[in-house]
Amino acid sequence: MFDKATYVNRRAKLKELVKSGIIILFGNNESPCNCPANGYSPFRQDSSFLYYFGLNRDGLVGVIDIDNDIETLVGNDIDIEDIVWFGSVDSVHDMAESVGVKNSAPMKSLKTICNDAMRLKRRIHFLPPYRHDIKIQIFDLLGIHPVQQKEAASMDLINAVVKMRSTKEQQEIEELERAAVIGYKMHTTAMRLTKPGVTEKYISGQLDGIASSYGAMVSFPNIFSQHGEIMHGCPSMAELESGRLVLCDCGAETINNYCSDNTRTYPVNGKFTQRQLDIYSIVEACHDYVLDVAKPGVKYMDVHFAVCRLMTERLKELGLMKGDVDEAVAAGAHAMFLPHGLGHMMGMDVHDMESLDQINVGFDAETRPRLDQFGTNCLRMGRRLEEGFVVTDEPGIYFIPALIDNWKASGHCAEFLNFDMLETYKDFGGIRIEDDVLITKDGCRFIGKDRIPYHPKDIEEFMKNN
Ligand SMILES: [Mn+2]
């Protein structure tokens, strides 16, 4: 948690941006896993609630009445039975006080607050809910059916929250740096443990332990798989095999819920083959290119397409692609290899503010609508970069057997792809290299003081010596 003034100032700015009405920010509740008292652990607060109210407790709702300038923390004090099981916690009144909120009220009063506002036909602003219990709560309070809630959510509030959370404060950047330190430990541990015969799940489990030993939790379920070509592949009980590549995409959240998100791909036996190096060096060049060009004023969509062209050019040299580079990228042929975007915003959520919809976060009037072409439709960040933004830089090249078969059968982009050669890469897997980039006043820099090894020589040396 940051100091009281941080939250007071953020709410003041939010009121200024939203201008009128009443804002309701729902905190999260415990989420039952297999029975009510056995919850998914650990508890994860909603990021926007955390941003404005800072409190990492379940069962809280923040109410900001802009017109009357009244802020209220709504929640129930725990009773003696809960104290027996969970220990004493601060009263809702004291929690409110700690973040500069003058008023507190029990949960049942939220219905009255909403009824009064609705009777007076006042604007009630809420963010699109993503948890089912909150959807039911909104239905009870406002009578809006869950399927209509996304549409009924306040665009004014969404835009204000996106505007504020996109630009990271100095203290937030320091948190992201702390997350990167834990991420470094996770990645270098995975590299150290990787050898033939060890299961993917064993290594992934060790990474979970590191994340929760030094911070709050992993910033998303670990991707640790020899099937790097499966974008969000889960670690399996499969044993690592000499000669194959393994892709590790993981990150940690600090105690204050700021994230890291890095990806490395390396050979199980610690030594790249020439065929692996040929593809790896292309991804490496694309990854490094971003650092040269990302700066305020540059559209991230333009960086994405520059990377797609660079990748196409290099794949042409290898013989996997053919034809005119610009035409190939315009046709979307590169998406055979890179079916996702170059990166996304990162902060308290690994895909920052994704619950507010990426089209509201990564795009603006200038860059909407996003092209609906396969591959580009997964671009999460397209708009102009600004100082203080944190985005990921994560190019990849994947050989997805089903996609190769699918395009080959339909002849899609056949003038730009060498399907005969692609056939011989069906057992290759996939490569991604990912780092987190802070946009500075006149350029950018990676977050994290120590680079997780990614140049092939550095990886081979690390794996040999550790
Ligand atoms: Mn990422």
PDB file of C-alpha atoms in Angstrom, residues 91-337:
ATOM      1  CA  SER A  91     -12.716  -2.076  11.448  1.00  0.00           C
ATOM      2  CA  VAL A  92     -14.128  -0.771   8.153  1.00  0.00           C
ATOM      3  CA  HIS A  93     -14.055   2.693   9.733  1.00  0.00           C
ATOM      4  CA  ASP A  94     -10.323   2.397  10.480  1.00  0.00           C
ATOM      5  CA  MET A  95      -9.601   0.995   7.027  1.00  0.00           C
ATOM      6  CA  ALA A  96     -11.446   3.951   5.491  1.00  0.00           C
ATOM      7  CA  GLU A  97      -9.464   6.351   7.646  1.00  0.00           C
ATOM      8  CA  SER A  98      -6.180   4.779   6.540  1.00  0.00           C
ATOM      9  CA  VAL A  99      -6.846   5.751   2.906  1.00  0.00           C
ATOM     10  CA  GLY A 100      -8.338   9.168   3.653  1.00  0.00           C
ATOM     11  CA  VAL A 101     -12.016   8.202   3.300  1.00  0.00           C
ATOM     12  CA  LYS A 102     -14.194   9.987   5.883  1.00  0.00           C
ATOM     13  CA  ASN A 103     -17.280   7.770   5.871  1.00  0.00           C
ATOM     14  CA  SER A 104     -17.904   4.080   6.289  1.00  0.00           C
ATOM     15  CA  ALA A 105     -21.144   2.121   6.159  1.00  0.00           C
ATOM     16  CA  PRO A 106     -22.319  -1.508   6.381  1.00  0.00           C
ATOM     17  CA  MET A 107     -22.977  -3.429   3.152  1.00  0.00           C
ATOM     18  CA  LYS A 108     -26.775  -3.244   3.523  1.00  0.00           C
ATOM     19  CA  SER A 109     -26.596   0.550   3.129  1.00  0.00           C
ATOM     20  CA  LEU A 110     -25.346   0.155  -0.451  1.00  0.00           C
ATOM     21  CA  LYS A 111     -28.898  -0.717  -1.538  1.00  0.00           C
ATOM     22  CA  THR A 112     -30.168   2.540  -0.004  1.00  0.00           C
ATOM     23  CA  ILE A 113     -27.389   4.558  -1.648  1.00  0.00           C
ATOM     24  CA  CYS A 114     -28.289   3.062  -5.045  1.00  0.00           C
ATOM     25  CA  ASN A 115     -32.070   3.427  -4.558  1.00  0.00           C
ATOM     26  CA  ASP A 116     -31.710   7.095  -3.613  1.00  0.00           C
ATOM     27  CA  ALA A 117     -29.495   7.755  -6.628  1.00  0.00           C
ATOM     28  CA  MET A 118     -31.877   5.954  -8.990  1.00  0.00           C
ATOM     29  CA  ARG A 119     -34.910   7.813  -7.600  1.00  0.00           C
ATOM     30  CA  LEU A 120     -33.170  11.109  -8.339  1.00  0.00           C
ATOM     31  CA  LYS A 121     -32.183   9.786 -11.790  1.00  0.00           C
ATOM     32  CA  ARG A 122     -28.498  10.379 -11.054  1.00  0.00           C
ATOM     33  CA  ARG A 123     -25.781   8.795 -13.168  1.00  0.00           C
ATOM     34  CA  ILE A 124     -24.361   5.690 -11.481  1.00  0.00           C
ATOM     35  CA  HIS A 125     -20.906   4.815 -12.843  1.00  0.00           C
ATOM     36  CA  PHE A 126     -19.529   1.292 -12.556  1.00  0.00           C
ATOM     37  CA  LEU A 127     -16.821  -0.657 -14.394  1.00  0.00           C
ATOM     38  CA  PRO A 128     -17.607  -3.787 -16.454  1.00  0.00           C
ATOM     39  CA  PRO A 129     -17.753  -6.644 -13.932  1.00  0.00           C
ATOM     40  CA  TYR A 130     -15.824  -9.859 -14.628  1.00  0.00           C
ATOM     41  CA  ARG A 131     -16.695 -11.942 -11.548  1.00  0.00           C
ATOM     42  CA  HIS A 132     -20.081 -13.618 -11.323  1.00  0.00           C
ATOM     43  CA  ASP A 133     -20.756 -12.677  -7.706  1.00  0.00           C
ATOM     44  CA  ILE A 134     -20.276  -8.996  -8.549  1.00  0.00           C
ATOM     45  CA  LYS A 135     -22.591  -9.396 -11.542  1.00  0.00           C
ATOM     46  CA  ILE A 136     -25.284 -10.757  -9.207  1.00  0.00           C
ATOM     47  CA  GLN A 137     -24.618  -7.900  -6.780  1.00  0.00           C
ATOM     48  CA  ILE A 138     -25.041  -5.310  -9.556  1.00  0.00           C
ATOM     49  CA  PHE A 139     -28.253  -7.034 -10.654  1.00  0.00           C
ATOM     50  CA  ASP A 140     -29.581  -6.819  -7.065  1.00  0.00           C
ATOM     51  CA  LEU A 141     -28.541  -3.187  -6.644  1.00  0.00           C
ATOM     52  CA  LEU A 142     -29.361  -1.683 -10.020  1.00  0.00           C
ATOM     53  CA  GLY A 143     -31.672  -4.198 -11.694  1.00  0.00           C
ATOM     54  CA  ILE A 144     -29.365  -4.546 -14.722  1.00  0.00           C
ATOM     55  CA  HIS A 145     -29.197  -8.121 -16.022  1.00  0.00           C
ATOM     56  CA  PRO A 146     -25.652  -9.560 -16.110  1.00  0.00           C
ATOM     57  CA  VAL A 147     -25.664  -9.880 -19.924  1.00  0.00           C
ATOM     58  CA  GLN A 148     -26.379  -6.152 -20.220  1.00  0.00           C
ATOM     59  CA  GLN A 149     -23.844  -4.980 -17.649  1.00  0.00           C
ATOM     60  CA  LYS A 150     -20.866  -4.640 -19.960  1.00  0.00           C
ATOM     61  CA  GLU A 151     -22.872  -2.303 -22.149  1.00  0.00           C
ATOM     62  CA  ALA A 152     -24.312  -0.439 -19.150  1.00  0.00           C
ATOM     63  CA  ALA A 153     -20.862   0.174 -17.647  1.00  0.00           C
ATOM     64  CA  SER A 154     -19.791   3.822 -17.669  1.00  0.00           C
ATOM     65  CA  MET A 155     -17.576   4.838 -20.606  1.00  0.00           C
ATOM     66  CA  ASP A 156     -16.732   8.064 -18.724  1.00  0.00           C
ATOM     67  CA  LEU A 157     -15.438   6.027 -15.790  1.00  0.00           C
ATOM     68  CA  ILE A 158     -13.620   3.541 -18.043  1.00  0.00           C
ATOM     69  CA  ASN A 159     -11.882   6.360 -19.921  1.00  0.00           C
ATOM     70  CA  ALA A 160     -10.901   8.129 -16.709  1.00  0.00           C
ATOM     71  CA  VAL A 161      -9.485   4.958 -15.138  1.00  0.00           C
ATOM     72  CA  VAL A 162      -7.582   4.066 -18.337  1.00  0.00           C
ATOM     73  CA  LYS A 163      -6.174   7.592 -18.540  1.00  0.00           C
ATOM     74  CA  MET A 164      -4.911   7.474 -14.976  1.00  0.00           C
ATOM     75  CA  ARG A 165      -3.670   3.888 -14.731  1.00  0.00           C
ATOM     76  CA  SER A 166      -1.863   3.995 -18.104  1.00  0.00           C
ATOM     77  CA  THR A 167       0.756   6.461 -16.895  1.00  0.00           C
ATOM     78  CA  LYS A 168       2.781   4.920 -14.100  1.00  0.00           C
ATOM     79  CA  GLU A 169       3.840   7.041 -11.128  1.00  0.00           C
ATOM     80  CA  GLN A 170       7.421   6.813  -9.872  1.00  0.00           C
ATOM     81  CA  GLN A 171       6.336   4.664  -6.908  1.00  0.00           C
ATOM     82  CA  GLU A 172       4.546   2.312  -9.302  1.00  0.00           C
ATOM     83  CA  ILE A 173       7.658   1.995 -11.464  1.00  0.00           C
ATOM     84  CA  GLU A 174       9.599   1.053  -8.333  1.00  0.00           C
ATOM     85  CA  GLU A 175       7.008  -1.680  -7.649  1.00  0.00           C
ATOM     86  CA  LEU A 176       7.371  -2.963 -11.220  1.00  0.00           C
ATOM     87  CA  GLU A 177      11.134  -3.076 -10.699  1.00  0.00           C
ATOM     88  CA  ARG A 178      10.546  -5.178  -7.562  1.00  0.00           C
ATOM     89  CA  ALA A 179       8.337  -7.534  -9.553  1.00  0.00           C
ATOM     90  CA  ALA A 180      11.116  -7.838 -12.145  1.00  0.00           C
ATOM     91  CA  VAL A 181      13.562  -8.950  -9.434  1.00  0.00           C
ATOM     92  CA  ILE A 182      11.228 -11.840  -8.512  1.00  0.00           C
ATOM     93  CA  GLY A 183      10.669 -12.583 -12.203  1.00  0.00           C
ATOM     94  CA  TYR A 184      14.437 -12.801 -12.690  1.00  0.00           C
ATOM     95  CA  LYS A 185      14.673 -15.377  -9.887  1.00  0.00           C
ATOM     96  CA  MET A 186      11.853 -17.394 -11.463  1.00  0.00           C
ATOM     97  CA  HIS A 187      13.359 -17.409 -14.942  1.00  0.00           C
ATOM     98  CA  THR A 188      16.922 -18.156 -13.926  1.00  0.00           C
ATOM     99  CA  THR A 189      15.675 -20.941 -11.638  1.00  0.00           C
ATOM    100  CA  ALA A 190      13.721 -22.459 -14.539  1.00  0.00           C
ATOM    101  CA  MET A 191      16.859 -22.317 -16.697  1.00  0.00           C
ATOM    102  CA  ARG A 192      18.919 -23.937 -13.960  1.00  0.00           C
ATOM    103  CA  LEU A 193      16.437 -26.756 -13.406  1.00  0.00           C
ATOM    104  CA  THR A 194      15.888 -27.463 -17.096  1.00  0.00           C
ATOM    105  CA  LYS A 195      17.451 -30.726 -18.205  1.00  0.00           C
ATOM    106  CA  PRO A 196      16.291 -33.907 -19.933  1.00  0.00           C
ATOM    107  CA  GLY A 197      14.013 -36.082 -17.789  1.00  0.00           C
ATOM    108  CA  VAL A 198      12.536 -33.361 -15.557  1.00  0.00           C
ATOM    109  CA  THR A 199       8.788 -32.742 -15.994  1.00  0.00           C
ATOM    110  CA  GLU A 200       7.348 -29.418 -17.135  1.00  0.00           C
ATOM    111  CA  LYS A 201       5.036 -29.395 -14.132  1.00  0.00           C
ATOM    112  CA  TYR A 202       7.892 -29.841 -11.660  1.00  0.00           C
ATOM    113  CA  ILE A 203       9.670 -26.750 -12.914  1.00  0.00           C
ATOM    114  CA  SER A 204       6.450 -24.732 -13.112  1.00  0.00           C
ATOM    115  CA  GLY A 205       5.664 -25.691  -9.506  1.00  0.00           C
ATOM    116  CA  GLN A 206       9.047 -24.394  -8.374  1.00  0.00           C
ATOM    117  CA  LEU A 207       8.245 -21.083 -10.103  1.00  0.00           C
ATOM    118  CA  ASP A 208       4.912 -20.817  -8.260  1.00  0.00           C
ATOM    119  CA  GLY A 209       6.818 -21.234  -5.013  1.00  0.00           C
ATOM    120  CA  ILE A 210       9.296 -18.463  -5.821  1.00  0.00           C
ATOM    121  CA  ALA A 211       6.489 -16.049  -6.761  1.00  0.00           C
ATOM    122  CA  SER A 212       4.618 -16.622  -3.532  1.00  0.00           C
ATOM    123  CA  SER A 213       7.777 -16.724  -1.406  1.00  0.00           C
ATOM    124  CA  TYR A 214       8.889 -13.239  -2.435  1.00  0.00           C
ATOM    125  CA  GLY A 215       5.633 -11.573  -3.458  1.00  0.00           C
ATOM    126  CA  ALA A 216       1.892 -12.089  -3.683  1.00  0.00           C
ATOM    127  CA  MET A 217       1.539 -14.734  -6.387  1.00  0.00           C
ATOM    128  CA  VAL A 218       2.307 -15.424 -10.034  1.00  0.00           C
ATOM    129  CA  SER A 219       1.033 -12.660 -12.304  1.00  0.00           C
ATOM    130  CA  PHE A 220      -0.685 -15.323 -14.481  1.00  0.00           C
ATOM    131  CA  PRO A 221      -0.575 -19.132 -14.657  1.00  0.00           C
ATOM    132  CA  ASN A 222       2.941 -20.163 -15.766  1.00  0.00           C
ATOM    133  CA  ILE A 223       3.470 -21.194 -19.361  1.00  0.00           C
ATOM    134  CA  PHE A 224       6.289 -23.728 -19.303  1.00  0.00           C
ATOM    135  CA  SER A 225       6.091 -26.059 -22.248  1.00  0.00           C
ATOM    136  CA  GLN A 226       8.021 -27.808 -24.968  1.00  0.00           C
ATOM    137  CA  HIS A 227       5.011 -26.948 -27.121  1.00  0.00           C
ATOM    138  CA  GLY A 228       5.969 -23.302 -27.414  1.00  0.00           C
ATOM    139  CA  GLU A 229       3.688 -23.089 -30.446  1.00  0.00           C
ATOM    140  CA  ILE A 230       0.644 -23.302 -28.147  1.00  0.00           C
ATOM    141  CA  MET A 231       0.258 -19.661 -27.046  1.00  0.00           C
ATOM    142  CA  HIS A 232      -1.053 -20.344 -23.561  1.00  0.00           C
ATOM    143  CA  GLY A 233       0.161 -23.914 -23.188  1.00  0.00           C
ATOM    144  CA  CYS A 234      -0.087 -25.373 -19.674  1.00  0.00           C
ATOM    145  CA  PRO A 235       2.833 -27.260 -18.159  1.00  0.00           C
ATOM    146  CA  SER A 236       2.181 -30.997 -18.411  1.00  0.00           C
ATOM    147  CA  MET A 237       3.614 -34.145 -16.839  1.00  0.00           C
ATOM    148  CA  ALA A 238       5.704 -34.604 -20.002  1.00  0.00           C
ATOM    149  CA  GLU A 239       9.431 -35.050 -19.430  1.00  0.00           C
ATOM    150  CA  LEU A 240      11.815 -32.594 -21.059  1.00  0.00           C
ATOM    151  CA  GLU A 241      13.619 -34.105 -24.027  1.00  0.00           C
ATOM    152  CA  SER A 242      17.112 -33.402 -25.283  1.00  0.00           C
ATOM    153  CA  GLY A 243      17.065 -31.662 -28.660  1.00  0.00           C
ATOM    154  CA  ARG A 244      13.820 -29.795 -28.044  1.00  0.00           C
ATOM    155  CA  LEU A 245      13.216 -26.188 -27.051  1.00  0.00           C
ATOM    156  CA  VAL A 246      11.249 -25.191 -23.978  1.00  0.00           C
ATOM    157  CA  LEU A 247       9.332 -21.928 -23.697  1.00  0.00           C
ATOM    158  CA  CYS A 248       8.956 -20.272 -20.304  1.00  0.00           C
ATOM    159  CA  ASP A 249       6.532 -17.330 -20.004  1.00  0.00           C
ATOM    160  CA  CYS A 250       5.994 -16.318 -16.400  1.00  0.00           C
ATOM    161  CA  GLY A 251       6.012 -13.455 -13.957  1.00  0.00           C
ATOM    162  CA  ALA A 252       5.365 -12.450 -10.371  1.00  0.00           C
ATOM    163  CA  GLU A 253       3.188  -9.970  -8.535  1.00  0.00           C
ATOM    164  CA  THR A 254       4.703  -7.988  -5.697  1.00  0.00           C
ATOM    165  CA  ILE A 255       2.949  -7.813  -2.330  1.00  0.00           C
ATOM    166  CA  ASN A 256       1.328  -4.627  -3.698  1.00  0.00           C
ATOM    167  CA  ASN A 257       0.166  -6.486  -6.830  1.00  0.00           C
ATOM    168  CA  TYR A 258       2.406  -5.008  -9.502  1.00  0.00           C
ATOM    169  CA  CYS A 259       3.420  -7.513 -12.190  1.00  0.00           C
ATOM    170  CA  SER A 260       6.310  -8.774 -14.223  1.00  0.00           C
ATOM    171  CA  ASP A 261       5.932 -10.689 -17.490  1.00  0.00           C
ATOM    172  CA  ASN A 262       8.920 -12.184 -19.325  1.00  0.00           C
ATOM    173  CA  THR A 263       9.424 -15.020 -21.766  1.00  0.00           C
ATOM    174  CA  ARG A 264      12.527 -16.999 -22.590  1.00  0.00           C
ATOM    175  CA  THR A 265      12.976 -19.957 -24.923  1.00  0.00           C
ATOM    176  CA  TYR A 266      15.968 -22.254 -24.623  1.00  0.00           C
ATOM    177  CA  PRO A 267      17.216 -25.731 -25.519  1.00  0.00           C
ATOM    178  CA  VAL A 268      16.474 -28.481 -22.994  1.00  0.00           C
ATOM    179  CA  ASN A 269      20.056 -29.775 -23.276  1.00  0.00           C
ATOM    180  CA  GLY A 270      21.601 -26.292 -23.050  1.00  0.00           C
ATOM    181  CA  LYS A 271      22.878 -26.133 -26.634  1.00  0.00           C
ATOM    182  CA  PHE A 272      21.013 -24.650 -29.621  1.00  0.00           C
ATOM    183  CA  THR A 273      21.050 -26.500 -32.949  1.00  0.00           C
ATOM    184  CA  GLN A 274      21.765 -24.476 -36.088  1.00  0.00           C
ATOM    185  CA  ARG A 275      18.126 -24.867 -37.173  1.00  0.00           C
ATOM    186  CA  GLN A 276      16.937 -23.501 -33.825  1.00  0.00           C
ATOM    187  CA  LEU A 277      19.434 -20.641 -34.010  1.00  0.00           C
ATOM    188  CA  ASP A 278      18.228 -19.647 -37.486  1.00  0.00           C
ATOM    189  CA  ILE A 279      14.731 -18.990 -36.149  1.00  0.00           C
ATOM    190  CA  TYR A 280      15.858 -17.742 -32.732  1.00  0.00           C
ATOM    191  CA  SER A 281      18.072 -15.029 -34.187  1.00  0.00           C
ATOM    192  CA  ILE A 282      15.081 -13.577 -36.072  1.00  0.00           C
ATOM    193  CA  VAL A 283      12.986 -13.318 -32.901  1.00  0.00           C
ATOM    194  CA  GLU A 284      15.993 -11.848 -31.099  1.00  0.00           C
ATOM    195  CA  ALA A 285      16.421  -9.168 -33.785  1.00  0.00           C
ATOM    196  CA  CYS A 286      12.713  -8.281 -33.621  1.00  0.00           C
ATOM    197  CA  HIS A 287      12.837  -8.082 -29.815  1.00  0.00           C
ATOM    198  CA  ASP A 288      15.885  -5.796 -29.846  1.00  0.00           C
ATOM    199  CA  TYR A 289      14.456  -3.614 -32.617  1.00  0.00           C
ATOM    200  CA  VAL A 290      11.679  -2.408 -30.309  1.00  0.00           C
ATOM    201  CA  LEU A 291      14.173  -0.924 -27.871  1.00  0.00           C
ATOM    202  CA  ASP A 292      15.616   1.199 -30.701  1.00  0.00           C
ATOM    203  CA  VAL A 293      12.336   2.740 -31.809  1.00  0.00           C
ATOM    204  CA  ALA A 294       9.843   2.817 -28.911  1.00  0.00           C
ATOM    205  CA  LYS A 295       9.435   6.358 -27.570  1.00  0.00           C
ATOM    206  CA  PRO A 296       6.698   8.888 -26.847  1.00  0.00           C
ATOM    207  CA  GLY A 297       4.620   9.754 -29.918  1.00  0.00           C
ATOM    208  CA  VAL A 298       5.301   6.495 -31.749  1.00  0.00           C
ATOM    209  CA  LYS A 299       2.255   4.328 -32.470  1.00  0.00           C
ATOM    210  CA  TYR A 300       2.836   0.850 -31.052  1.00  0.00           C
ATOM    211  CA  MET A 301       0.857  -0.512 -33.991  1.00  0.00           C
ATOM    212  CA  ASP A 302       3.526   0.895 -36.319  1.00  0.00           C
ATOM    213  CA  VAL A 303       6.243  -0.806 -34.262  1.00  0.00           C
ATOM    214  CA  HIS A 304       4.251  -4.041 -34.479  1.00  0.00           C
ATOM    215  CA  PHE A 305       4.053  -3.875 -38.279  1.00  0.00           C
ATOM    216  CA  ALA A 306       7.720  -2.887 -38.592  1.00  0.00           C
ATOM    217  CA  VAL A 307       8.523  -6.040 -36.618  1.00  0.00           C
ATOM    218  CA  CYS A 308       6.238  -8.078 -38.905  1.00  0.00           C
ATOM    219  CA  ARG A 309       8.117  -6.753 -41.961  1.00  0.00           C
ATOM    220  CA  LEU A 310      11.524  -7.444 -40.414  1.00  0.00           C
ATOM    221  CA  MET A 311      10.393 -10.974 -39.554  1.00  0.00           C
ATOM    222  CA  THR A 312       9.025 -11.546 -43.069  1.00  0.00           C
ATOM    223  CA  GLU A 313      12.255 -10.345 -44.643  1.00  0.00           C
ATOM    224  CA  ARG A 314      14.316 -12.729 -42.535  1.00  0.00           C
ATOM    225  CA  LEU A 315      11.937 -15.653 -43.085  1.00  0.00           C
ATOM    226  CA  LYS A 316      12.272 -14.989 -46.814  1.00  0.00           C
ATOM    227  CA  GLU A 317      16.054 -15.354 -46.515  1.00  0.00           C
ATOM    228  CA  LEU A 318      15.480 -18.754 -44.910  1.00  0.00           C
ATOM    229  CA  GLY A 319      13.075 -19.711 -47.696  1.00  0.00           C
ATOM    230  CA  LEU A 320      10.013 -20.083 -45.472  1.00  0.00           C
ATOM    231  CA  MET A 321       8.346 -17.018 -47.006  1.00  0.00           C
ATOM    232  CA  LYS A 322       8.426 -15.528 -50.492  1.00  0.00           C
ATOM    233  CA  GLY A 323       7.133 -12.612 -52.543  1.00  0.00           C
ATOM    234  CA  ASP A 324       6.987  -8.907 -51.766  1.00  0.00           C
ATOM    235  CA  VAL A 325       7.484  -8.150 -48.047  1.00  0.00           C
ATOM    236  CA  ASP A 326       5.000  -5.255 -47.840  1.00  0.00           C
ATOM    237  CA  GLU A 327       2.353  -7.191 -49.748  1.00  0.00           C
ATOM    238  CA  ALA A 328       2.903 -10.261 -47.571  1.00  0.00           C
ATOM    239  CA  VAL A 329       2.408  -8.249 -44.369  1.00  0.00           C
ATOM    240  CA  ALA A 330      -0.607  -6.407 -45.816  1.00  0.00           C
ATOM    241  CA  ALA A 331      -2.154  -9.801 -46.628  1.00  0.00           C
ATOM    242  CA  GLY A 332      -1.441 -11.019 -43.091  1.00  0.00           C
ATOM    243  CA  ALA A 333       0.860 -13.849 -44.239  1.00  0.00           C
ATOM    244  CA  HIS A 334       3.257 -13.213 -41.322  1.00  0.00           C
ATOM    245  CA  ALA A 335       0.474 -14.300 -38.938  1.00  0.00           C
ATOM    246  CA  MET A 336       1.273 -17.891 -39.904  1.00  0.00           C
ATOM    247  CA  PHE A 337       4.333 -17.370 -37.680  1.00  0.00           C
TER     248      PHE A 337
END
